[in-house]
mmCIF file of C-alpha atoms in Angstrom:
data_model
loop_
_atom_site.group_PDB
_atom_site.id
_atom_site.type_symbol
_atom_site.label_atom_id
_atom_site.label_comp_id
_atom_site.label_asym_id
_atom_site.label_seq_id
_atom_site.Cartn_x
_atom_site.Cartn_y
_atom_site.Cartn_z
ATOM 1 C CA ASN A 54 35.229 73.118 44.427
ATOM 2 C CA ILE A 55 33.352 70.505 42.442
ATOM 3 C CA PRO A 56 30.530 72.002 40.377
ATOM 4 C CA LYS A 57 27.103 70.792 41.401
ATOM 5 C CA THR A 58 25.275 68.960 38.601
ATOM 6 C CA THR A 59 21.658 68.065 38.353
ATOM 7 C CA THR A 60 20.102 65.386 36.259
ATOM 8 C CA ARG A 61 17.409 66.078 33.710
ATOM 9 C CA GLN A 62 15.016 64.097 35.876
ATOM 10 C CA GLN A 63 15.660 66.368 38.857
ATOM 11 C CA GLN A 64 14.933 69.456 36.755
ATOM 12 C CA THR A 65 11.415 68.399 35.811
ATOM 13 C CA THR A 66 8.434 70.018 37.413
ATOM 14 C CA THR A 67 5.902 67.989 39.301
ATOM 15 C CA PRO A 68 2.600 67.701 37.464
ATOM 16 C CA PRO A 69 -0.574 67.995 39.525
ATOM 17 C CA ASN A 70 -2.132 64.793 40.892
ATOM 18 C CA THR A 71 1.229 63.028 40.933
ATOM 19 C CA THR A 72 2.153 60.593 43.654
ATOM 20 C CA HIS A 73 5.850 60.082 44.293
ATOM 21 C CA ILE A 74 7.209 56.689 45.235
ATOM 22 C CA ALA A 75 10.847 56.073 46.099
ATOM 23 C CA HIS A 76 12.369 52.706 45.344
ATOM 24 C CA PRO A 77 12.921 50.652 48.556
ATOM 25 C CA SER A 78 16.708 50.773 48.109
ATOM 26 C CA GLN A 79 16.523 54.562 48.011
ATOM 27 C CA GLN A 80 14.329 54.629 51.111
ATOM 28 C CA GLN A 81 16.866 52.502 52.996
ATOM 29 C CA ALA A 82 19.742 54.680 51.861
ATOM 30 C CA GLY A 83 17.885 57.860 52.812
ATOM 31 C CA LEU A 84 17.721 58.996 49.194
ATOM 32 C CA CYS A 85 14.015 59.700 48.957
ATOM 33 C CA HIS A 86 14.033 62.392 46.297
ATOM 34 C CA GLN A 87 10.475 63.175 45.284
ATOM 35 C CA LYS A 88 11.223 63.473 41.598
ATOM 36 C CA GLU A 89 13.265 60.282 41.253
ATOM 37 C CA LEU A 90 10.710 57.501 40.711
ATOM 38 C CA SER A 91 7.212 58.837 40.227
ATOM 39 C CA TYR A 92 4.101 57.920 38.394
ATOM 40 C CA GLN A 93 0.779 59.523 37.823
ATOM 41 C CA ARG A 94 -1.847 57.514 39.633
ATOM 42 C CA SER A 95 -4.637 58.720 37.367
ATOM 43 C CA ASP A 96 -2.750 57.637 34.228
ATOM 44 C CA SER A 97 -2.162 54.115 35.537
ATOM 45 C CA ASN A 98 -5.794 53.803 36.672
ATOM 46 C CA ASP A 99 -6.999 55.056 33.287
ATOM 47 C CA MET A 100 -4.765 52.537 31.558
ATOM 48 C CA LEU A 101 -6.203 49.677 33.644
ATOM 49 C CA VAL A 102 -9.787 50.738 32.937
ATOM 50 C CA ASP A 103 -8.978 51.067 29.207
ATOM 51 C CA ALA A 104 -7.404 47.594 29.268
ATOM 52 C CA ALA A 105 -10.523 46.188 30.935
ATOM 53 C CA PHE A 106 -12.776 47.723 28.257
ATOM 54 C CA ILE A 107 -10.537 46.377 25.483
ATOM 55 C CA GLY A 108 -10.436 42.964 27.168
ATOM 56 C CA VAL A 109 -14.226 42.703 27.397
ATOM 57 C CA GLY A 110 -14.548 43.651 23.734
ATOM 58 C CA ALA A 111 -11.777 41.258 22.693
ATOM 59 C CA MET A 112 -13.277 38.346 24.591
ATOM 60 C CA THR A 113 -16.680 39.000 23.037
ATOM 61 C CA GLY A 114 -15.247 39.343 19.526
ATOM 62 C CA ALA A 115 -13.162 36.174 19.782
ATOM 63 C CA LEU A 116 -16.105 34.157 21.115
ATOM 64 C CA CYS A 117 -18.369 35.454 18.334
ATOM 65 C CA ARG A 118 -15.813 34.522 15.668
ATOM 66 C CA TYR A 119 -15.340 31.075 17.221
ATOM 67 C CA GLN A 120 -19.086 30.414 17.398
ATOM 68 C CA ILE A 121 -19.750 31.607 13.851
ATOM 69 C CA GLY A 122 -16.975 29.330 12.593
ATOM 70 C CA ASN A 123 -18.431 26.352 14.472
ATOM 71 C CA ILE A 124 -21.978 26.992 13.295
ATOM 72 C CA VAL A 125 -21.022 27.497 9.640
ATOM 73 C CA THR A 126 -18.728 24.454 9.613
ATOM 74 C CA ARG A 127 -21.417 22.256 11.205
ATOM 75 C CA LYS A 128 -24.178 23.550 8.902
ATOM 76 C CA ILE A 129 -22.112 22.876 5.799
ATOM 77 C CA ALA A 130 -21.107 19.401 6.981
ATOM 78 C CA GLU A 131 -24.603 18.348 8.089
ATOM 79 C CA GLU A 132 -26.990 20.154 5.760
ATOM 80 C CA HIS A 133 -25.073 21.252 2.665
ATOM 81 C CA PRO A 134 -22.195 18.835 1.957
ATOM 82 C CA ARG A 135 -22.102 19.947 -1.687
ATOM 83 C CA TRP A 136 -20.819 23.313 -0.392
ATOM 84 C CA SER A 137 -17.812 21.741 1.344
ATOM 85 C CA HIS A 138 -15.450 23.567 -1.030
ATOM 86 C CA TYR A 139 -16.580 26.774 0.744
ATOM 87 C CA GLN A 140 -15.376 25.439 4.091
ATOM 88 C CA GLY A 141 -13.285 28.160 5.736
ATOM 89 C CA TRP A 142 -14.757 30.973 3.664
ATOM 90 C CA HIS A 143 -16.719 32.096 6.710
ATOM 91 C CA THR A 144 -13.516 33.973 7.620
ATOM 92 C CA ALA A 145 -14.161 36.267 4.642
ATOM 93 C CA GLY A 146 -17.698 36.895 5.870
ATOM 94 C CA ILE A 147 -16.434 37.634 9.376
ATOM 95 C CA ASN A 148 -13.779 40.008 8.055
ATOM 96 C CA ILE A 149 -16.320 41.827 5.894
ATOM 97 C CA LEU A 150 -18.792 42.118 8.769
ATOM 98 C CA GLY A 151 -16.025 43.334 11.090
ATOM 99 C CA SER A 152 -14.968 45.900 8.486
ATOM 100 C CA PHE A 153 -18.542 47.157 8.325
ATOM 101 C CA VAL A 154 -18.693 47.491 12.125
ATOM 102 C CA LEU A 155 -15.324 49.258 12.300
ATOM 103 C CA GLY A 156 -16.284 51.541 9.401
ATOM 104 C CA THR A 157 -19.494 52.397 11.253
ATOM 105 C CA LEU A 158 -17.496 53.210 14.387
ATOM 106 C CA ALA A 159 -15.179 55.415 12.344
ATOM 107 C CA GLY A 160 -18.201 57.406 11.168
ATOM 108 C CA ILE A 161 -19.485 58.013 14.693
ATOM 109 C CA PRO A 162 -17.979 60.982 16.557
ATOM 110 C CA THR A 163 -16.279 60.466 19.902
ATOM 111 C CA VAL A 164 -18.096 62.297 22.690
ATOM 112 C CA ASP A 165 -17.209 63.154 26.252
ATOM 113 C CA PRO A 166 -20.456 62.683 28.190
ATOM 114 C CA ALA A 167 -19.211 64.898 31.027
ATOM 115 C CA ALA A 168 -18.427 67.829 28.726
ATOM 116 C CA SER A 169 -21.299 67.708 26.279
ATOM 117 C CA HIS A 170 -25.063 67.565 26.252
ATOM 118 C CA ASP A 171 -24.990 66.122 22.740
ATOM 119 C CA HIS A 172 -24.695 62.365 23.245
ATOM 120 C CA ARG A 173 -24.911 61.420 19.579
ATOM 121 C CA GLY A 174 -21.676 59.548 19.476
ATOM 122 C CA ILE A 175 -19.571 57.027 21.312
ATOM 123 C CA THR A 176 -17.310 57.533 24.290
ATOM 124 C CA GLY A 177 -13.594 56.958 23.973
ATOM 125 C CA ARG A 178 -13.816 53.812 26.076
ATOM 126 C CA GLY A 179 -16.781 52.572 24.083
ATOM 127 C CA ARG A 180 -14.700 53.045 20.950
ATOM 128 C CA LEU A 181 -11.807 51.103 22.510
ATOM 129 C CA MET A 182 -14.110 48.255 23.513
ATOM 130 C CA ALA A 183 -15.913 48.023 20.163
ATOM 131 C CA GLY A 184 -13.075 48.918 17.779
ATOM 132 C CA VAL A 185 -9.817 47.730 19.293
ATOM 133 C CA GLY A 186 -11.335 44.974 21.433
ATOM 134 C CA PHE A 187 -14.290 43.503 19.550
ATOM 135 C CA CYS A 188 -13.326 44.189 15.927
ATOM 136 C CA GLY A 189 -9.667 43.495 16.607
ATOM 137 C CA SER A 190 -10.385 39.970 17.812
ATOM 138 C CA PHE A 191 -13.471 39.292 15.676
ATOM 139 C CA THR A 192 -11.698 39.903 12.380
ATOM 140 C CA THR A 193 -8.605 37.914 11.568
ATOM 141 C CA PHE A 194 -5.948 38.769 9.059
ATOM 142 C CA SER A 195 -3.738 35.888 10.165
ATOM 143 C CA THR A 196 -6.367 33.210 9.415
ATOM 144 C CA PHE A 197 -7.081 34.895 6.092
ATOM 145 C CA SER A 198 -3.352 34.771 5.252
ATOM 146 C CA VAL A 199 -2.981 31.111 6.254
ATOM 147 C CA ASP A 200 -6.108 30.199 4.260
ATOM 148 C CA ILE A 201 -4.562 31.757 1.145
ATOM 149 C CA VAL A 202 -1.224 30.000 1.718
ATOM 150 C CA GLY A 203 -3.122 26.708 2.062
ATOM 151 C CA MET A 204 -5.002 27.283 -1.202
ATOM 152 C CA LEU A 205 -1.825 28.273 -3.046
ATOM 153 C CA SER A 206 0.056 25.247 -1.707
ATOM 154 C CA LYS A 207 -2.683 23.005 -3.176
ATOM 155 C CA GLY A 208 -2.389 24.780 -6.528
ATOM 156 C CA GLU A 209 -5.815 26.409 -6.178
ATOM 157 C CA MET A 210 -4.773 29.712 -7.738
ATOM 158 C CA THR A 211 -8.221 30.868 -8.856
ATOM 159 C CA ARG A 212 -9.746 30.015 -5.489
ATOM 160 C CA ALA A 213 -6.943 31.793 -3.600
ATOM 161 C CA PHE A 214 -7.201 34.977 -5.650
ATOM 162 C CA SER A 215 -11.023 34.950 -5.467
ATOM 163 C CA TYR A 216 -10.809 34.592 -1.690
ATOM 164 C CA MET A 217 -8.230 37.385 -1.494
ATOM 165 C CA ALA A 218 -10.353 39.682 -3.665
ATOM 166 C CA LEU A 219 -13.499 38.931 -1.663
ATOM 167 C CA ASN A 220 -11.749 39.701 1.654
ATOM 168 C CA ASN A 221 -10.025 42.871 0.484
ATOM 169 C CA VAL A 222 -12.579 44.423 -1.844
ATOM 170 C CA GLY A 223 -15.503 43.274 0.293
ATOM 171 C CA GLY A 224 -13.844 44.571 3.458
ATOM 172 C CA VAL A 225 -13.113 48.007 2.011
ATOM 173 C CA MET A 226 -16.606 48.289 0.524
ATOM 174 C CA ALA A 227 -18.180 47.234 3.842
ATOM 175 C CA ALA A 228 -16.088 49.746 5.808
ATOM 176 C CA PHE A 229 -17.054 52.471 3.339
ATOM 177 C CA ALA A 230 -20.744 51.549 3.619
ATOM 178 C CA GLY A 231 -20.621 51.482 7.417
ATOM 179 C CA PHE A 232 -18.821 54.822 7.577
ATOM 180 C CA ASN A 233 -21.315 56.537 5.236
ATOM 181 C CA MET A 234 -24.307 54.982 6.993
ATOM 182 C CA ALA A 235 -23.101 56.267 10.383
ATOM 183 C CA LYS A 236 -22.442 59.747 9.003
ATOM 184 C CA LYS A 237 -25.954 59.937 7.539
ATOM 185 C CA ILE A 238 -27.614 58.739 10.735
ATOM 186 C CA ILE A 239 -25.567 61.079 12.956
ATOM 187 C CA SER A 240 -26.201 64.129 10.725
ATOM 188 C CA ARG A 241 -30.018 63.845 11.092
#
């Protein structure tokens, strides 16, 4: 008499809307236990749709950052060469603008259009696209960090600390302003 044991996986209950898939080796061996290898189809579809929304936002944010950098660099080189020492500072402007946008998003409530008649807000997927996707790729902490390292390596201490202060203080102030602006507009 060997006691019968069950695995933790076999003891779980099947959630609704779950499709069970057995691994091909289990199918061949006749071991098609429903609870062995399962996934929730709706969760994987939701994840793909979320990823698509984030991807669209990220592509848009990255292209905007790239274009702004090109335009500012060209304008300084062609029209304002005396401002060449500000080359690269457009990253601070982008980070501050992105902080304002993300702060604004933070001040807007998330709504479920199917469950509410009050549509003064943003859907969860809209928030993913604009916040995670767009702002995540539009703003750039890594470029900001490398810019500071470059300034410090040239001995430009004042410039590096000014740039750091502008990015950090300006970013926090912009996020605060965006958040408060959104709250005031939504509360009307």
